[in-house]
Amino acid sequence: MSVYSMTGYASAVASVADHVGENTEDAGAPAVARKSAEGGVGAELRSVNSRFLDLSFKVPDEFRALEPAFRDLLTAAFKRGKMELRLQPQRVADNVWPQPQTEQLHTLARLESTVQNWLPNAAGLSVNEVLNWCRGTAPAVKLDEVALDAVRRCVEAMKEARAVEGARMVAVLLDKLGQLRELAAQAGPLIPQAVQRQQERFLQKYQEALQAVGGSVTPEAAQERALGEAAAYALRIDVDEELQRLKAHLDEIERLLKKGGEAGKRLDFLIQELHREANTLGSKAAALELTQISVGMKVLIEQMREQVQNIE
């Protein structure tokens, strides 16, 4: 299953020619008439990130009654995102002449013959008058189904666009996950090294104290005290638990990215948890290297947050 971005753009056009004969007053319109029909409806969808599915419609008044149907199409296809649907009818220009149909010409000839039988002095029809009459008597095409078809096509195009963008985001996030794993692997060995250095400093400090007091404290007691303080220090700076939780969060993020579907809210929560662990790691940093690792983690996590906020 794909991971979908909440940002995207799509457009589609449905032609009246595909619907003439299905939704016209003259359901028996010939195939030639259907092929010669022009015009249609254009649809546009724009989408940005949002916590929920927020829909808005900018459509001509003739399509207002279709808004519930448009809403059903969008809610069935998308779960999150602020989406705007625009519709624009594409009418046949007034200067485009129709292709006269045989039935129209036969009807017009009969009418002309009837009129001339009663009015022998009546002038015959000109070509211009015939074409205007054919255009005025063309089957009236209702654009409702054409508009719905345009929106259906636009929804499919938007799903494809959001899937393509989602795939790019997954690639970026997986790369950031790999970098975070490398930083976590570097942090692990630094803790024992820091404890060892601090233990040596404690021992040196107590040896200097022994020399200053002239031997009132035995070397064994001083060493025991130094080792005790080193152990307490080791507990304070131990970040093994934080690293383990961080690795668990990274594994879960990777699993969600590979599984796909509606993962945005879950991923956003996990990013917050990653940031919490990175902060704790920084607060316990006992060496400059650990501080640098913590800062590097925070930078990567913030970059991941920007990507995750666009995932459906």
Short mmCIF file of C-alpha atoms in Angstrom, two decimals:
data_model
loop_
_atom_site.label_atom_id
_atom_site.label_comp_id
_atom_site.label_asym_id
_atom_site.label_seq_id
_atom_site.Cartn_x
_atom_site.Cartn_y
_atom_site.Cartn_z
CA MET A 1 0.00 0.00 0.00
CA SER A 2 1.25 3.46 -0.90
CA VAL A 3 2.04 6.34 1.43
CA TYR A 4 0.16 9.41 0.26
CA SER A 5 1.22 13.02 0.50
CA MET A 6 -1.43 15.58 1.48
CA THR A 7 -0.09 18.13 -1.01
CA GLY A 8 -0.84 17.88 -4.68
CA TYR A 9 -2.56 19.25 -7.76
CA ALA A 10 -4.61 17.55 -10.46
CA SER A 11 -6.87 18.51 -13.33
CA ALA A 12 -9.14 16.63 -15.71
CA VAL A 13 -11.66 17.31 -18.46
CA ALA A 14 -14.76 15.31 -19.32
CA SER A 15 -16.18 15.79 -22.81
CA VAL A 16 -19.83 16.27 -23.65
CA ALA A 17 -19.23 13.97 -26.64
CA ASP A 18 -18.87 11.03 -24.22
CA HIS A 19 -22.34 11.66 -22.80
CA VAL A 20 -24.49 12.80 -25.73
CA GLY A 21 -27.11 10.13 -26.29
CA GLU A 22 -27.01 9.12 -22.62
CA ASN A 23 -28.22 12.31 -20.96
CA THR A 24 -29.98 14.28 -23.72
CA GLU A 25 -33.57 15.07 -24.45
CA ASP A 26 -33.17 13.03 -27.67
CA ALA A 27 -31.94 9.71 -26.35
CA GLY A 28 -31.93 8.32 -29.85
CA ALA A 29 -29.39 10.82 -31.18
CA PRO A 30 -27.33 9.19 -33.96
CA ALA A 31 -23.68 8.29 -33.54
CA VAL A 32 -22.63 11.10 -35.87
CA ALA A 33 -24.31 13.61 -33.55
CA ARG A 34 -22.54 12.19 -30.54
CA LYS A 35 -19.15 12.37 -32.24
CA SER A 36 -19.69 15.96 -33.36
CA ALA A 37 -20.67 17.25 -29.89
CA GLU A 38 -18.18 19.66 -28.41
CA GLY A 39 -17.48 21.23 -25.02
CA GLY A 40 -17.32 19.65 -21.60
CA VAL A 41 -16.41 20.36 -17.98
CA GLY A 42 -12.94 20.98 -16.55
CA ALA A 43 -12.12 20.08 -12.94
CA GLU A 44 -9.18 21.12 -10.76
CA LEU A 45 -8.17 19.83 -7.34
CA ARG A 46 -5.64 21.52 -5.06
CA SER A 47 -4.56 20.00 -1.77
CA VAL A 48 -2.35 21.05 1.16
CA ASN A 49 -1.71 19.48 4.54
CA SER A 50 -4.30 19.61 7.32
CA ARG A 51 -5.07 17.68 10.48
CA PHE A 52 -8.41 16.58 9.04
CA LEU A 53 -10.20 16.44 5.67
CA ASP A 54 -11.28 20.00 4.92
CA LEU A 55 -13.21 20.39 1.64
CA SER A 56 -14.19 23.56 -0.20
CA PHE A 57 -15.97 23.95 -3.55
CA LYS A 58 -15.72 26.76 -6.08
CA VAL A 59 -18.22 25.73 -8.72
CA PRO A 60 -20.75 27.55 -10.94
CA ASP A 61 -24.30 27.81 -9.65
CA GLU A 62 -25.51 25.18 -12.13
CA PHE A 63 -23.43 22.56 -10.25
CA ARG A 64 -24.36 23.56 -6.67
CA ALA A 65 -26.86 20.72 -6.40
CA LEU A 66 -24.04 18.26 -7.09
CA GLU A 67 -21.91 19.31 -4.10
CA PRO A 68 -23.09 16.37 -1.92
CA ALA A 69 -22.05 13.98 -4.70
CA PHE A 70 -18.70 15.74 -5.07
CA ARG A 71 -18.19 15.49 -1.30
CA ASP A 72 -18.94 11.76 -1.36
CA LEU A 73 -16.36 11.21 -4.12
CA LEU A 74 -13.67 13.11 -2.21
CA THR A 75 -14.33 11.59 1.23
CA ALA A 76 -14.25 8.11 -0.27
CA ALA A 77 -10.82 8.75 -1.79
CA PHE A 78 -9.04 10.94 0.79
CA LYS A 79 -8.81 11.00 4.58
CA ARG A 80 -6.78 14.14 5.36
CA GLY A 81 -5.87 17.38 3.66
CA LYS A 82 -7.33 20.78 2.89
CA MET A 83 -8.76 20.37 -0.61
CA GLU A 84 -10.32 22.83 -3.02
CA LEU A 85 -12.38 21.68 -5.99
CA ARG A 86 -12.95 24.02 -8.94
CA LEU A 87 -15.26 23.32 -11.89
CA GLN A 88 -15.49 25.24 -15.14
CA PRO A 89 -17.91 24.44 -17.99
CA GLN A 90 -16.29 24.56 -21.39
CA ARG A 91 -19.03 25.76 -23.71
CA VAL A 92 -19.01 25.60 -27.50
CA ALA A 93 -18.10 29.01 -28.89
CA ASP A 94 -20.91 30.90 -30.61
CA ASN A 95 -18.89 31.13 -33.82
CA VAL A 96 -18.52 27.34 -34.09
CA TRP A 97 -21.01 26.01 -36.60
CA PRO A 98 -22.71 22.64 -36.02
CA GLN A 99 -22.65 19.72 -38.42
CA PRO A 100 -26.25 19.50 -39.74
CA GLN A 101 -27.78 16.07 -39.26
CA THR A 102 -29.91 14.24 -41.81
CA GLU A 103 -32.96 14.20 -39.52
CA GLN A 104 -32.66 17.95 -38.97
CA LEU A 105 -32.45 18.69 -42.70
CA HIS A 106 -35.41 16.42 -43.49
CA THR A 107 -37.49 18.14 -40.83
CA LEU A 108 -36.49 21.58 -42.08
CA ALA A 109 -37.29 20.64 -45.70
CA ARG A 110 -40.76 19.44 -44.72
CA LEU A 111 -41.41 22.65 -42.78
CA GLU A 112 -40.19 24.80 -45.68
CA SER A 113 -42.38 22.87 -48.12
CA THR A 114 -45.44 23.28 -45.89
CA VAL A 115 -44.87 27.03 -45.51
CA GLN A 116 -44.37 27.52 -49.28
CA ASN A 117 -47.52 25.52 -50.04
CA TRP A 118 -49.50 28.00 -47.97
CA LEU A 119 -47.38 31.03 -48.82
CA PRO A 120 -46.08 30.63 -52.41
CA ASN A 121 -44.25 33.97 -52.25
CA ALA A 122 -42.21 33.01 -49.16
CA ALA A 123 -38.44 33.09 -49.80
CA GLY A 124 -36.44 29.91 -49.49
CA LEU A 125 -34.06 29.36 -46.55
CA SER A 126 -30.46 30.48 -46.88
CA VAL A 127 -27.49 28.34 -45.76
CA ASN A 128 -26.90 30.69 -42.83
CA GLU A 129 -30.51 30.33 -41.69
CA VAL A 130 -30.32 26.56 -41.99
CA LEU A 131 -27.14 26.38 -39.89
CA ASN A 132 -28.59 28.69 -37.22
CA TRP A 133 -31.73 26.55 -37.07
CA CYS A 134 -29.63 23.35 -36.74
CA ARG A 135 -27.59 24.91 -33.95
CA GLY A 136 -30.71 26.04 -32.12
CA THR A 137 -32.36 22.61 -32.33
CA ALA A 138 -29.29 20.59 -31.30
CA PRO A 139 -29.98 18.16 -28.41
CA ALA A 140 -29.71 19.92 -25.05
CA VAL A 141 -26.91 18.24 -23.14
CA LYS A 142 -27.18 18.19 -19.38
CA LEU A 143 -23.76 18.72 -17.83
CA ASP A 144 -24.45 17.06 -14.46
CA GLU A 145 -23.08 13.66 -15.44
CA VAL A 146 -20.27 15.31 -17.39
CA ALA A 147 -19.28 17.26 -14.26
CA LEU A 148 -19.35 14.13 -12.11
CA ASP A 149 -17.21 12.33 -14.67
CA ALA A 150 -14.69 15.21 -14.64
CA VAL A 151 -14.48 15.08 -10.85
CA ARG A 152 -14.01 11.30 -10.87
CA ARG A 153 -11.12 11.63 -13.32
CA CYS A 154 -9.64 14.46 -11.30
CA VAL A 155 -9.84 12.42 -8.08
CA GLU A 156 -7.95 9.55 -9.73
CA ALA A 157 -5.31 11.97 -11.04
CA MET A 158 -4.94 13.50 -7.57
CA LYS A 159 -4.54 10.08 -5.95
CA GLU A 160 -1.77 9.30 -8.42
CA ALA A 161 -0.08 12.66 -7.84
CA ARG A 162 -0.23 12.26 -4.05
CA ALA A 163 1.13 8.72 -4.32
CA VAL A 164 4.10 9.89 -6.40
CA GLU A 165 4.87 12.68 -3.92
CA GLY A 166 4.39 10.24 -1.04
CA ALA A 167 6.96 7.86 -2.55
CA ARG A 168 9.48 10.70 -2.69
CA MET A 169 8.82 11.54 0.94
CA VAL A 170 9.25 7.91 1.99
CA ALA A 171 12.65 7.82 0.27
CA VAL A 172 13.73 10.96 2.14
CA LEU A 173 12.48 9.64 5.49
CA LEU A 174 14.19 6.27 5.08
CA ASP A 175 17.45 8.09 4.34
CA LYS A 176 17.03 10.16 7.53
CA LEU A 177 16.28 6.97 9.49
CA GLY A 178 19.57 5.49 8.29
CA GLN A 179 21.47 8.58 9.43
CA LEU A 180 19.80 8.47 12.85
CA ARG A 181 20.74 4.80 13.25
CA GLU A 182 24.37 5.68 12.48
CA LEU A 183 24.37 8.43 15.12
CA ALA A 184 22.79 6.09 17.68
CA ALA A 185 25.46 3.48 16.93
CA GLN A 186 28.16 6.11 17.49
CA ALA A 187 26.64 7.20 20.82
CA GLY A 188 26.62 3.74 22.44
CA PRO A 189 30.40 3.23 22.90
CA LEU A 190 30.93 6.78 24.14
CA ILE A 191 29.26 6.17 27.51
CA PRO A 192 31.70 3.52 28.85
CA GLN A 193 34.58 5.68 27.67
CA ALA A 194 33.18 8.70 29.53
CA VAL A 195 32.67 6.63 32.71
CA GLN A 196 36.24 5.31 32.50
CA ARG A 197 37.66 8.81 32.13
CA GLN A 198 35.56 10.10 35.04
CA GLN A 199 36.60 7.17 37.23
CA GLU A 200 40.25 7.98 36.58
CA ARG A 201 39.62 11.64 37.47
CA PHE A 202 37.92 10.62 40.74
CA LEU A 203 40.85 8.38 41.69
CA GLN A 204 43.33 11.12 40.91
CA LYS A 205 41.31 13.61 42.94
CA TYR A 206 41.25 11.36 46.02
CA GLN A 207 44.93 10.57 45.72
CA GLU A 208 45.65 14.27 45.74
CA ALA A 209 43.37 14.65 48.76
CA LEU A 210 45.23 11.87 50.60
CA GLN A 211 48.52 13.63 50.07
CA ALA A 212 47.03 16.91 51.33
CA VAL A 213 45.62 15.49 54.60
CA GLY A 214 48.76 13.50 55.37
CA GLY A 215 47.32 10.01 55.35
CA SER A 216 44.36 10.41 57.75
CA VAL A 217 42.30 8.45 55.22
CA THR A 218 43.45 5.03 54.08
CA PRO A 219 44.11 4.50 50.34
CA GLU A 220 41.56 1.68 50.29
CA ALA A 221 38.82 3.95 51.66
CA ALA A 222 39.70 6.70 49.17
CA GLN A 223 39.64 4.25 46.30
CA GLU A 224 36.31 2.82 47.45
CA ARG A 225 34.84 6.32 47.66
CA ALA A 226 36.15 7.19 44.20
CA LEU A 227 34.71 4.04 42.67
CA GLY A 228 31.36 4.70 44.37
CA GLU A 229 31.17 8.18 42.96
CA ALA A 230 32.16 6.89 39.55
CA ALA A 231 29.33 4.34 39.73
CA ALA A 232 26.83 7.04 40.68
CA TYR A 233 28.14 9.18 37.84
CA ALA A 234 27.71 6.27 35.43
CA LEU A 235 24.06 5.95 36.43
CA ARG A 236 23.45 9.64 35.86
CA ILE A 237 24.90 9.67 32.35
CA ASP A 238 23.67 6.26 31.24
CA VAL A 239 21.68 6.69 28.02
CA ASP A 240 21.30 3.04 27.10
CA GLU A 241 17.56 3.14 27.84
CA GLU A 242 17.11 6.24 25.70
CA LEU A 243 19.05 4.65 22.83
CA GLN A 244 16.97 1.50 23.03
CA ARG A 245 13.73 3.48 22.91
CA LEU A 246 15.08 5.58 20.06
CA LYS A 247 15.91 2.43 18.07
CA ALA A 248 12.45 1.03 18.78
CA HIS A 249 10.84 4.23 17.46
CA LEU A 250 13.02 4.10 14.35
CA ASP A 251 11.97 0.49 13.72
CA GLU A 252 8.30 1.42 14.09
CA ILE A 253 8.63 4.38 11.72
CA GLU A 254 10.29 2.18 9.13
CA ARG A 255 7.54 -0.43 9.52
CA LEU A 256 4.81 2.17 9.02
CA LEU A 257 6.52 3.64 5.96
CA LYS A 258 6.81 0.23 4.33
CA LYS A 259 3.26 -0.76 5.27
CA GLY A 260 1.76 2.46 3.86
CA GLY A 261 -1.80 3.63 4.25
CA GLU A 262 -2.98 6.29 6.70
CA ALA A 263 0.19 6.64 8.76
CA GLY A 264 0.53 10.41 9.13
CA LYS A 265 -0.85 10.86 12.65
CA ARG A 266 1.05 7.85 14.01
CA LEU A 267 4.27 9.03 12.38
CA ASP A 268 3.80 12.53 13.83
CA PHE A 269 3.51 11.04 17.33
CA LEU A 270 6.64 8.93 16.84
CA ILE A 271 8.59 11.99 15.66
CA GLN A 272 7.68 13.72 18.93
CA GLU A 273 8.97 10.70 20.84
CA LEU A 274 12.23 10.74 18.84
CA HIS A 275 12.70 14.39 19.73
CA ARG A 276 12.12 13.61 23.40
CA GLU A 277 14.81 10.91 23.40
CA ALA A 278 17.27 13.16 21.56
CA ASN A 279 16.68 15.90 24.13
CA THR A 280 17.31 13.47 27.01
CA LEU A 281 20.45 12.26 25.30
CA GLY A 282 21.68 15.85 25.08
CA SER A 283 20.87 16.62 28.71
CA LYS A 284 22.87 13.57 29.85
CA ALA A 285 25.77 14.24 27.50
CA ALA A 286 29.04 13.68 29.35
CA ALA A 287 31.27 14.36 26.38
CA LEU A 288 31.45 16.84 23.55
CA GLU A 289 30.96 13.99 21.08
CA LEU A 290 27.61 13.09 22.69
CA THR A 291 26.46 16.70 22.56
CA GLN A 292 27.29 16.84 18.87
CA ILE A 293 25.44 13.58 18.26
CA SER A 294 22.39 14.94 20.10
CA VAL A 295 22.41 18.12 18.01
CA GLY A 296 22.79 16.10 14.81
CA MET A 297 19.83 13.93 15.82
CA LYS A 298 17.64 16.96 16.50
CA VAL A 299 18.42 18.42 13.08
CA LEU A 300 17.50 15.15 11.35
CA ILE A 301 14.35 14.73 13.43
CA GLU A 302 13.20 18.25 12.61
CA GLN A 303 13.74 17.56 8.92
CA MET A 304 11.67 14.38 9.29
CA ARG A 305 8.92 16.31 11.07
CA GLU A 306 8.57 18.65 8.08
CA GLN A 307 8.08 15.65 5.79
CA VAL A 308 5.75 13.73 8.11
CA GLN A 309 3.41 16.72 8.49
CA ASN A 310 2.56 16.31 4.78
CA ILE A 311 1.75 12.59 4.98
CA GLU A 312 -1.92 11.58 4.94
#
